[in-house]
Amino acid sequence: MKDGTWTDYWDSGFVNQPALVRYHFVEDGYDPPRTTAESFYHFTTGGDLQSYVDRRIAMPASPQLQRLLDASNFAKTDPNANCHSSAQLFGEYLHAFEDTFAHRDRFNDPYAATTGGLGTGHVMAREDPDFTYNHPTVTIAGIDFAPWDNNEARTLEMETEVFSKLKSFSNPANHQETSVATIAYTLKTFNAFQAHEGSANMGDKVAILDDALRYLGYPGINMTYEKGADAFDVDMAARNRGDALNRLNPSDYVGTILPAGTAPLPRIK
């Protein structure tokens, strides 16, 4: 829905609800409870203390996230799986995990996948939730309105937690000495750089990562914006996903959308 065309809105609203529920908006209703002080503040003001705004994003753990992680783990021993199945499903789990940080409003309240039966997501907030950097919704006469002041902090939390999950999933023999502390400056610089997909200066933002990869000894990874050999290829991704998942039985992978079909999600009790 990044282009904002009527086709995008139609697909999101009427066609893609199963994908939204399973892969993009999975944390609504599962944030940690407020403390007594936070609850009192919320009751009296309708808002939230910054302590809760900050804390509610840490270590998301909804039932759907667990189902996606379970799917990746099951594929490690499933006779129908191949050597790429678990990694593919782990990547899809990570995508949903990352979306639990990005798909929140400016107070870190998660968006629901649907509203009134339609796949609305964060359509009313446009792309503001997806930006890594803090920014105002609009500036009029030099005054910033509805500031998004939590994007950089929650993006850094997401990056930190994803780093840990990647290390846990990978072969310990391949672990490097690199830590989050080693790359924290790069991450903060990248997050604060005010560019996003489609903006004229997005290449300069991606160059921050390219420079860091070369410095860390990974010159073979080329992330040059829209030009690099490692740029995302939709057709190749679809073929690779099919090769990794086309033999899997949907009933063994509840929570996923597989080439062979989709098992229904458990009913909420």
PDB file of C-alpha atoms in Angstrom:
ATOM      1  CA  MET A   1       0.000   0.000   0.000  1.00  0.00           C
ATOM      2  CA  LYS A   2       3.054   2.253  -0.230  1.00  0.00           C
ATOM      3  CA  ASP A   3       2.001   3.814  -3.546  1.00  0.00           C
ATOM      4  CA  GLY A   4      -1.367   4.868  -2.167  1.00  0.00           C
ATOM      5  CA  THR A   5      -3.197   3.978  -5.392  1.00  0.00           C
ATOM      6  CA  TRP A   6      -6.842   2.878  -5.377  1.00  0.00           C
ATOM      7  CA  THR A   7      -5.686  -0.629  -6.276  1.00  0.00           C
ATOM      8  CA  ASP A   8      -3.473  -0.677  -3.179  1.00  0.00           C
ATOM      9  CA  TYR A   9      -6.323   0.490  -0.958  1.00  0.00           C
ATOM     10  CA  TRP A  10      -8.753  -2.018  -2.476  1.00  0.00           C
ATOM     11  CA  ASP A  11      -6.343  -4.932  -2.009  1.00  0.00           C
ATOM     12  CA  SER A  12      -5.571  -3.959   1.571  1.00  0.00           C
ATOM     13  CA  GLY A  13      -9.192  -3.307   2.497  1.00  0.00           C
ATOM     14  CA  PHE A  14     -10.917  -6.230   0.804  1.00  0.00           C
ATOM     15  CA  VAL A  15      -8.371  -8.838  -0.354  1.00  0.00           C
ATOM     16  CA  ASN A  16      -5.337  -9.041   1.913  1.00  0.00           C
ATOM     17  CA  GLN A  17      -6.884  -9.287   5.373  1.00  0.00           C
ATOM     18  CA  PRO A  18      -5.459 -12.809   5.941  1.00  0.00           C
ATOM     19  CA  ALA A  19      -1.937 -11.495   5.292  1.00  0.00           C
ATOM     20  CA  LEU A  20      -2.480  -8.407   7.446  1.00  0.00           C
ATOM     21  CA  VAL A  21      -3.675 -10.507  10.385  1.00  0.00           C
ATOM     22  CA  ARG A  22      -0.875 -13.062  10.088  1.00  0.00           C
ATOM     23  CA  TYR A  23       2.150 -11.012   9.077  1.00  0.00           C
ATOM     24  CA  HIS A  24       1.702  -7.276   9.617  1.00  0.00           C
ATOM     25  CA  PHE A  25      -0.565  -6.313  12.531  1.00  0.00           C
ATOM     26  CA  VAL A  26      -0.133  -9.044  15.122  1.00  0.00           C
ATOM     27  CA  GLU A  27       0.447  -7.196  18.389  1.00  0.00           C
ATOM     28  CA  ASP A  28      -2.864  -5.374  18.941  1.00  0.00           C
ATOM     29  CA  GLY A  29      -4.142  -6.224  22.424  1.00  0.00           C
ATOM     30  CA  TYR A  30      -0.973  -7.948  23.632  1.00  0.00           C
ATOM     31  CA  ASP A  31       1.143  -5.121  25.040  1.00  0.00           C
ATOM     32  CA  PRO A  32       2.223  -5.468  28.691  1.00  0.00           C
ATOM     33  CA  PRO A  33      -0.210  -4.165  31.327  1.00  0.00           C
ATOM     34  CA  ARG A  34       0.200  -0.694  32.782  1.00  0.00           C
ATOM     35  CA  THR A  35       1.500  -0.250  36.310  1.00  0.00           C
ATOM     36  CA  THR A  36      -0.788   1.273  38.917  1.00  0.00           C
ATOM     37  CA  ALA A  37       0.660   4.740  38.313  1.00  0.00           C
ATOM     38  CA  GLU A  38       0.437   4.315  34.544  1.00  0.00           C
ATOM     39  CA  SER A  39      -3.148   3.085  34.795  1.00  0.00           C
ATOM     40  CA  PHE A  40      -4.146   6.040  36.969  1.00  0.00           C
ATOM     41  CA  TYR A  41      -2.555   8.487  34.534  1.00  0.00           C
ATOM     42  CA  HIS A  42      -4.276   6.810  31.609  1.00  0.00           C
ATOM     43  CA  PHE A  43      -7.636   6.837  33.418  1.00  0.00           C
ATOM     44  CA  THR A  44      -7.425  10.510  34.364  1.00  0.00           C
ATOM     45  CA  THR A  45      -5.914  11.920  31.168  1.00  0.00           C
ATOM     46  CA  GLY A  46      -6.651   9.405  28.429  1.00  0.00           C
ATOM     47  CA  GLY A  47      -2.947   9.458  27.543  1.00  0.00           C
ATOM     48  CA  ASP A  48       0.063   7.479  28.689  1.00  0.00           C
ATOM     49  CA  LEU A  49       3.150   8.193  30.738  1.00  0.00           C
ATOM     50  CA  GLN A  50       6.357   8.040  28.713  1.00  0.00           C
ATOM     51  CA  SER A  51       7.437   5.080  30.848  1.00  0.00           C
ATOM     52  CA  TYR A  52       4.628   3.009  29.362  1.00  0.00           C
ATOM     53  CA  VAL A  53       5.084   4.422  25.858  1.00  0.00           C
ATOM     54  CA  ASP A  54       8.695   3.224  26.010  1.00  0.00           C
ATOM     55  CA  ARG A  55       8.058  -0.088  27.754  1.00  0.00           C
ATOM     56  CA  ARG A  56       5.141  -1.317  25.673  1.00  0.00           C
ATOM     57  CA  ILE A  57       7.363  -1.967  22.636  1.00  0.00           C
ATOM     58  CA  ALA A  58       9.901  -4.200  24.392  1.00  0.00           C
ATOM     59  CA  MET A  59       9.966  -7.921  23.567  1.00  0.00           C
ATOM     60  CA  PRO A  60       6.603  -8.262  21.783  1.00  0.00           C
ATOM     61  CA  ALA A  61       5.094 -11.692  22.265  1.00  0.00           C
ATOM     62  CA  SER A  62       1.657 -12.127  20.736  1.00  0.00           C
ATOM     63  CA  PRO A  63       0.166 -15.586  20.048  1.00  0.00           C
ATOM     64  CA  GLN A  64       0.567 -15.038  16.297  1.00  0.00           C
ATOM     65  CA  LEU A  65       4.268 -14.240  16.653  1.00  0.00           C
ATOM     66  CA  GLN A  66       4.658 -17.483  18.571  1.00  0.00           C
ATOM     67  CA  ARG A  67       2.835 -19.420  15.842  1.00  0.00           C
ATOM     68  CA  LEU A  68       5.207 -18.038  13.195  1.00  0.00           C
ATOM     69  CA  LEU A  69       8.257 -18.901  15.283  1.00  0.00           C
ATOM     70  CA  ASP A  70       6.856 -22.382  15.965  1.00  0.00           C
ATOM     71  CA  ALA A  71       6.436 -22.859  12.201  1.00  0.00           C
ATOM     72  CA  SER A  72      10.108 -22.109  11.589  1.00  0.00           C
ATOM     73  CA  ASN A  73      11.165 -24.463  14.371  1.00  0.00           C
ATOM     74  CA  PHE A  74       8.880 -27.277  13.158  1.00  0.00           C
ATOM     75  CA  ALA A  75      10.344 -27.051   9.655  1.00  0.00           C
ATOM     76  CA  LYS A  76      13.737 -28.072  11.051  1.00  0.00           C
ATOM     77  CA  THR A  77      12.451 -31.639  11.551  1.00  0.00           C
ATOM     78  CA  ASP A  78       9.513 -31.837   9.122  1.00  0.00           C
ATOM     79  CA  PRO A  79      10.209 -34.563   6.492  1.00  0.00           C
ATOM     80  CA  ASN A  80       8.290 -32.462   3.945  1.00  0.00           C
ATOM     81  CA  ALA A  81      10.632 -29.507   4.457  1.00  0.00           C
ATOM     82  CA  ASN A  82      13.958 -28.863   2.756  1.00  0.00           C
ATOM     83  CA  CYS A  83      17.130 -27.108   3.847  1.00  0.00           C
ATOM     84  CA  HIS A  84      15.646 -23.669   3.120  1.00  0.00           C
ATOM     85  CA  SER A  85      12.198 -24.065   4.702  1.00  0.00           C
ATOM     86  CA  SER A  86      13.075 -23.118   8.268  1.00  0.00           C
ATOM     87  CA  ALA A  87      15.137 -20.089   7.213  1.00  0.00           C
ATOM     88  CA  GLN A  88      12.329 -18.845   4.937  1.00  0.00           C
ATOM     89  CA  LEU A  89       9.770 -19.151   7.723  1.00  0.00           C
ATOM     90  CA  PHE A  90      12.142 -17.548  10.219  1.00  0.00           C
ATOM     91  CA  GLY A  91      12.504 -14.583   7.876  1.00  0.00           C
ATOM     92  CA  GLU A  92       8.736 -14.262   7.683  1.00  0.00           C
ATOM     93  CA  TYR A  93       8.546 -14.425  11.471  1.00  0.00           C
ATOM     94  CA  LEU A  94      11.141 -11.647  11.670  1.00  0.00           C
ATOM     95  CA  HIS A  95       9.097  -9.508   9.270  1.00  0.00           C
ATOM     96  CA  ALA A  96       6.036  -9.812  11.498  1.00  0.00           C
ATOM     97  CA  PHE A  97       8.185  -9.218  14.587  1.00  0.00           C
ATOM     98  CA  GLU A  98       9.633  -6.044  13.061  1.00  0.00           C
ATOM     99  CA  ASP A  99       6.171  -4.836  12.082  1.00  0.00           C
ATOM    100  CA  THR A 100       5.102  -4.956  15.726  1.00  0.00           C
ATOM    101  CA  PHE A 101       7.437  -1.988  16.252  1.00  0.00           C
ATOM    102  CA  ALA A 102       6.669  -0.045  13.074  1.00  0.00           C
ATOM    103  CA  HIS A 103       2.907  -0.548  13.011  1.00  0.00           C
ATOM    104  CA  ARG A 104       2.159   1.688  15.982  1.00  0.00           C
ATOM    105  CA  ASP A 105       0.859   5.204  16.351  1.00  0.00           C
ATOM    106  CA  ARG A 106       2.941   8.105  17.618  1.00  0.00           C
ATOM    107  CA  PHE A 107       2.352   6.971  21.213  1.00  0.00           C
ATOM    108  CA  ASN A 108       3.424   3.389  20.429  1.00  0.00           C
ATOM    109  CA  ASP A 109      -0.129   2.056  20.573  1.00  0.00           C
ATOM    110  CA  PRO A 110      -0.326  -0.815  18.030  1.00  0.00           C
ATOM    111  CA  TYR A 111      -2.723  -0.603  15.099  1.00  0.00           C
ATOM    112  CA  ALA A 112      -5.292  -3.339  14.516  1.00  0.00           C
ATOM    113  CA  ALA A 113      -5.246  -5.181  11.193  1.00  0.00           C
ATOM    114  CA  THR A 114      -8.895  -4.522  10.446  1.00  0.00           C
ATOM    115  CA  THR A 115     -11.589  -2.002  11.286  1.00  0.00           C
ATOM    116  CA  GLY A 116     -15.227  -2.817  10.602  1.00  0.00           C
ATOM    117  CA  GLY A 117     -14.180  -5.884   8.647  1.00  0.00           C
ATOM    118  CA  LEU A 118     -11.882  -3.933   6.340  1.00  0.00           C
ATOM    119  CA  GLY A 119      -8.099  -4.237   6.234  1.00  0.00           C
ATOM    120  CA  THR A 120      -7.356  -0.661   7.252  1.00  0.00           C
ATOM    121  CA  GLY A 121      -4.038  -1.049   9.083  1.00  0.00           C
ATOM    122  CA  HIS A 122      -2.465   2.385   9.516  1.00  0.00           C
ATOM    123  CA  VAL A 123      -4.049   3.913   6.419  1.00  0.00           C
ATOM    124  CA  MET A 124      -5.220   6.999   8.315  1.00  0.00           C
ATOM    125  CA  ALA A 125      -1.660   7.703   9.465  1.00  0.00           C
ATOM    126  CA  ARG A 126      -0.269   7.243   5.962  1.00  0.00           C
ATOM    127  CA  GLU A 127       3.412   6.224   6.124  1.00  0.00           C
ATOM    128  CA  ASP A 128       4.258   8.123   9.317  1.00  0.00           C
ATOM    129  CA  PRO A 129       4.477   4.929  11.434  1.00  0.00           C
ATOM    130  CA  ASP A 130       6.962   3.346   9.014  1.00  0.00           C
ATOM    131  CA  PHE A 131       9.574   6.111   9.091  1.00  0.00           C
ATOM    132  CA  THR A 132      12.657   5.344  11.184  1.00  0.00           C
ATOM    133  CA  TYR A 133      13.083   9.002  12.142  1.00  0.00           C
ATOM    134  CA  ASN A 134      11.197  11.395  14.408  1.00  0.00           C
ATOM    135  CA  HIS A 135       9.118  13.938  12.516  1.00  0.00           C
ATOM    136  CA  PRO A 136       5.982  16.083  12.680  1.00  0.00           C
ATOM    137  CA  THR A 137       2.855  15.028  10.833  1.00  0.00           C
ATOM    138  CA  VAL A 138       2.622  18.528   9.401  1.00  0.00           C
ATOM    139  CA  THR A 139       4.340  21.897   9.924  1.00  0.00           C
ATOM    140  CA  ILE A 140       2.289  25.079   9.582  1.00  0.00           C
ATOM    141  CA  ALA A 141       3.825  28.543   9.960  1.00  0.00           C
ATOM    142  CA  GLY A 142       6.880  26.960  11.564  1.00  0.00           C
ATOM    143  CA  ILE A 143       4.840  25.067  14.149  1.00  0.00           C
ATOM    144  CA  ASP A 144       5.040  21.244  14.243  1.00  0.00           C
ATOM    145  CA  PHE A 145       1.732  19.465  14.765  1.00  0.00           C
ATOM    146  CA  ALA A 146       1.191  15.876  15.981  1.00  0.00           C
ATOM    147  CA  PRO A 147       4.885  15.064  16.372  1.00  0.00           C
ATOM    148  CA  TRP A 148       6.056  11.486  15.961  1.00  0.00           C
ATOM    149  CA  ASP A 149       8.728  11.576  18.674  1.00  0.00           C
ATOM    150  CA  ASN A 150       9.115   7.833  19.319  1.00  0.00           C
ATOM    151  CA  ASN A 151      10.068   6.463  15.893  1.00  0.00           C
ATOM    152  CA  GLU A 152      13.833   6.516  16.419  1.00  0.00           C
ATOM    153  CA  ALA A 153      13.718   4.917  19.864  1.00  0.00           C
ATOM    154  CA  ARG A 154      11.386   2.120  18.823  1.00  0.00           C
ATOM    155  CA  THR A 155      13.373   1.494  15.636  1.00  0.00           C
ATOM    156  CA  LEU A 156      16.554   1.103  17.688  1.00  0.00           C
ATOM    157  CA  GLU A 157      14.775  -1.284  20.064  1.00  0.00           C
ATOM    158  CA  MET A 158      13.613  -3.322  17.074  1.00  0.00           C
ATOM    159  CA  GLU A 159      17.126  -3.441  15.608  1.00  0.00           C
ATOM    160  CA  THR A 160      18.584  -4.499  18.946  1.00  0.00           C
ATOM    161  CA  GLU A 161      16.088  -7.311  19.435  1.00  0.00           C
ATOM    162  CA  VAL A 162      16.373  -8.521  15.823  1.00  0.00           C
ATOM    163  CA  PHE A 163      20.158  -8.631  16.192  1.00  0.00           C
ATOM    164  CA  SER A 164      19.734 -10.940  19.185  1.00  0.00           C
ATOM    165  CA  LYS A 165      17.253 -13.174  17.375  1.00  0.00           C
ATOM    166  CA  LEU A 166      19.515 -13.513  14.345  1.00  0.00           C
ATOM    167  CA  LYS A 167      22.388 -14.606  16.567  1.00  0.00           C
ATOM    168  CA  SER A 168      20.152 -17.163  18.280  1.00  0.00           C
ATOM    169  CA  PHE A 169      18.967 -18.600  14.957  1.00  0.00           C
ATOM    170  CA  SER A 170      22.377 -18.764  13.302  1.00  0.00           C
ATOM    171  CA  ASN A 171      25.099 -21.354  13.717  1.00  0.00           C
ATOM    172  CA  PRO A 172      27.175 -20.394  16.792  1.00  0.00           C
ATOM    173  CA  ALA A 173      30.311 -21.388  14.877  1.00  0.00           C
ATOM    174  CA  ASN A 174      29.660 -18.488  12.503  1.00  0.00           C
ATOM    175  CA  HIS A 175      29.186 -15.849  15.206  1.00  0.00           C
ATOM    176  CA  GLN A 176      31.384 -12.803  14.923  1.00  0.00           C
ATOM    177  CA  GLU A 177      32.610 -10.528  17.691  1.00  0.00           C
ATOM    178  CA  THR A 178      30.288  -7.791  16.455  1.00  0.00           C
ATOM    179  CA  SER A 179      27.828  -6.646  19.110  1.00  0.00           C
ATOM    180  CA  VAL A 180      24.991  -4.174  19.168  1.00  0.00           C
ATOM    181  CA  ALA A 181      27.333  -1.748  20.929  1.00  0.00           C
ATOM    182  CA  THR A 182      29.700  -1.991  17.942  1.00  0.00           C
ATOM    183  CA  ILE A 183      27.041  -0.929  15.477  1.00  0.00           C
ATOM    184  CA  ALA A 184      24.902   1.311  17.719  1.00  0.00           C
ATOM    185  CA  TYR A 185      26.295   4.564  16.289  1.00  0.00           C
ATOM    186  CA  THR A 186      25.551   3.418  12.740  1.00  0.00           C
ATOM    187  CA  LEU A 187      22.035   2.351  13.681  1.00  0.00           C
ATOM    188  CA  LYS A 188      21.246   5.639  15.418  1.00  0.00           C
ATOM    189  CA  THR A 189      22.677   7.634  12.508  1.00  0.00           C
ATOM    190  CA  PHE A 190      20.675   5.603  10.004  1.00  0.00           C
ATOM    191  CA  ASN A 191      17.465   5.885  12.023  1.00  0.00           C
ATOM    192  CA  ALA A 192      17.735   9.667  12.424  1.00  0.00           C
ATOM    193  CA  PHE A 193      18.547  10.315   8.753  1.00  0.00           C
ATOM    194  CA  GLN A 194      15.391  11.854   7.312  1.00  0.00           C
ATOM    195  CA  ALA A 195      14.819   9.811   4.175  1.00  0.00           C
ATOM    196  CA  HIS A 196      12.389   7.049   3.284  1.00  0.00           C
ATOM    197  CA  GLU A 197      11.538   4.783   0.385  1.00  0.00           C
ATOM    198  CA  GLY A 198      10.840   6.912  -2.667  1.00  0.00           C
ATOM    199  CA  SER A 199      12.492  10.090  -1.388  1.00  0.00           C
ATOM    200  CA  ALA A 200      15.280  11.638  -3.463  1.00  0.00           C
ATOM    201  CA  ASN A 201      17.899  11.199  -0.729  1.00  0.00           C
ATOM    202  CA  MET A 202      17.131   7.576   0.173  1.00  0.00           C
ATOM    203  CA  GLY A 203      20.364   6.487  -1.506  1.00  0.00           C
ATOM    204  CA  ASP A 204      22.340   8.609   0.959  1.00  0.00           C
ATOM    205  CA  LYS A 205      20.576   6.871   3.843  1.00  0.00           C
ATOM    206  CA  VAL A 206      21.356   3.391   2.510  1.00  0.00           C
ATOM    207  CA  ALA A 207      24.971   4.468   1.961  1.00  0.00           C
ATOM    208  CA  ILE A 208      25.304   4.699   5.761  1.00  0.00           C
ATOM    209  CA  LEU A 209      24.741   0.942   5.920  1.00  0.00           C
ATOM    210  CA  ASP A 210      27.007   0.200   2.949  1.00  0.00           C
ATOM    211  CA  ASP A 211      29.863   2.124   4.563  1.00  0.00           C
ATOM    212  CA  ALA A 212      29.361   0.276   7.850  1.00  0.00           C
ATOM    213  CA  LEU A 213      29.319  -3.137   6.127  1.00  0.00           C
ATOM    214  CA  ARG A 214      32.614  -2.415   4.402  1.00  0.00           C
ATOM    215  CA  TYR A 215      34.133  -1.210   7.672  1.00  0.00           C
ATOM    216  CA  LEU A 216      33.008  -4.396   9.436  1.00  0.00           C
ATOM    217  CA  GLY A 217      34.502  -6.591   6.708  1.00  0.00           C
ATOM    218  CA  TYR A 218      31.428  -7.440   4.621  1.00  0.00           C
ATOM    219  CA  PRO A 219      32.247  -5.775   1.272  1.00  0.00           C
ATOM    220  CA  GLY A 220      30.351  -8.441  -0.674  1.00  0.00           C
ATOM    221  CA  ILE A 221      26.957  -7.170   0.495  1.00  0.00           C
ATOM    222  CA  ASN A 222      25.829  -4.351  -1.767  1.00  0.00           C
ATOM    223  CA  MET A 223      22.747  -2.465  -0.571  1.00  0.00           C
ATOM    224  CA  THR A 224      23.087   0.476  -2.976  1.00  0.00           C
ATOM    225  CA  TYR A 225      19.583   1.844  -3.344  1.00  0.00           C
ATOM    226  CA  GLU A 226      17.744   0.389  -6.358  1.00  0.00           C
ATOM    227  CA  LYS A 227      21.001  -0.312  -8.193  1.00  0.00           C
ATOM    228  CA  GLY A 228      22.929  -2.934  -6.278  1.00  0.00           C
ATOM    229  CA  ALA A 229      23.274  -6.540  -7.342  1.00  0.00           C
ATOM    230  CA  ASP A 230      21.667  -7.512  -4.032  1.00  0.00           C
ATOM    231  CA  ALA A 231      18.564  -5.377  -4.563  1.00  0.00           C
ATOM    232  CA  PHE A 232      15.251  -7.089  -3.875  1.00  0.00           C
ATOM    233  CA  ASP A 233      13.859  -9.012  -6.860  1.00  0.00           C
ATOM    234  CA  VAL A 234      10.128  -9.781  -6.537  1.00  0.00           C
ATOM    235  CA  ASP A 235      10.096 -12.617  -9.067  1.00  0.00           C
ATOM    236  CA  MET A 236      13.174 -14.289  -7.611  1.00  0.00           C
ATOM    237  CA  ALA A 237      11.759 -13.983  -4.098  1.00  0.00           C
ATOM    238  CA  ALA A 238       8.511 -15.645  -5.180  1.00  0.00           C
ATOM    239  CA  ARG A 239      10.384 -18.527  -6.828  1.00  0.00           C
ATOM    240  CA  ASN A 240      12.624 -19.026  -3.806  1.00  0.00           C
ATOM    241  CA  ARG A 241       9.659 -18.976  -1.441  1.00  0.00           C
ATOM    242  CA  GLY A 242       7.843 -21.558  -3.540  1.00  0.00           C
ATOM    243  CA  ASP A 243      10.900 -23.809  -3.633  1.00  0.00           C
ATOM    244  CA  ALA A 244      11.238 -23.592   0.151  1.00  0.00           C
ATOM    245  CA  LEU A 245       7.585 -24.033   1.123  1.00  0.00           C
ATOM    246  CA  ASN A 246       5.602 -25.729  -1.659  1.00  0.00           C
ATOM    247  CA  ARG A 247       5.752 -29.210  -0.071  1.00  0.00           C
ATOM    248  CA  LEU A 248       4.634 -28.126   3.400  1.00  0.00           C
ATOM    249  CA  ASN A 249       1.232 -29.128   4.774  1.00  0.00           C
ATOM    250  CA  PRO A 250      -0.722 -26.015   5.869  1.00  0.00           C
ATOM    251  CA  SER A 251      -2.276 -27.857   8.829  1.00  0.00           C
ATOM    252  CA  ASP A 252       1.233 -28.291  10.274  1.00  0.00           C
ATOM    253  CA  TYR A 253       1.944 -24.561   9.976  1.00  0.00           C
ATOM    254  CA  VAL A 254      -0.992 -22.732  11.526  1.00  0.00           C
ATOM    255  CA  GLY A 255      -0.491 -18.980  11.271  1.00  0.00           C
ATOM    256  CA  THR A 256       1.292 -19.048   7.919  1.00  0.00           C
ATOM    257  CA  ILE A 257       0.138 -18.614   4.329  1.00  0.00           C
ATOM    258  CA  LEU A 258       1.695 -21.402   2.260  1.00  0.00           C
ATOM    259  CA  PRO A 259       1.644 -22.202  -1.467  1.00  0.00           C
ATOM    260  CA  ALA A 260      -0.530 -25.266  -0.693  1.00  0.00           C
ATOM    261  CA  GLY A 261      -3.087 -23.295   1.305  1.00  0.00           C
ATOM    262  CA  THR A 262      -3.819 -21.581   4.597  1.00  0.00           C
ATOM    263  CA  ALA A 263      -4.981 -23.189   7.833  1.00  0.00           C
ATOM    264  CA  PRO A 264      -7.521 -21.133   9.815  1.00  0.00           C
ATOM    265  CA  LEU A 265      -6.257 -19.271  12.835  1.00  0.00           C
ATOM    266  CA  PRO A 266      -7.409 -20.487  16.268  1.00  0.00           C
ATOM    267  CA  ARG A 267     -10.537 -18.780  17.548  1.00  0.00           C
ATOM    268  CA  ILE A 268     -10.010 -16.134  20.202  1.00  0.00           C
ATOM    269  CA  LYS A 269     -11.675 -17.352  23.383  1.00  0.00           C
TER     270      LYS A 269
END
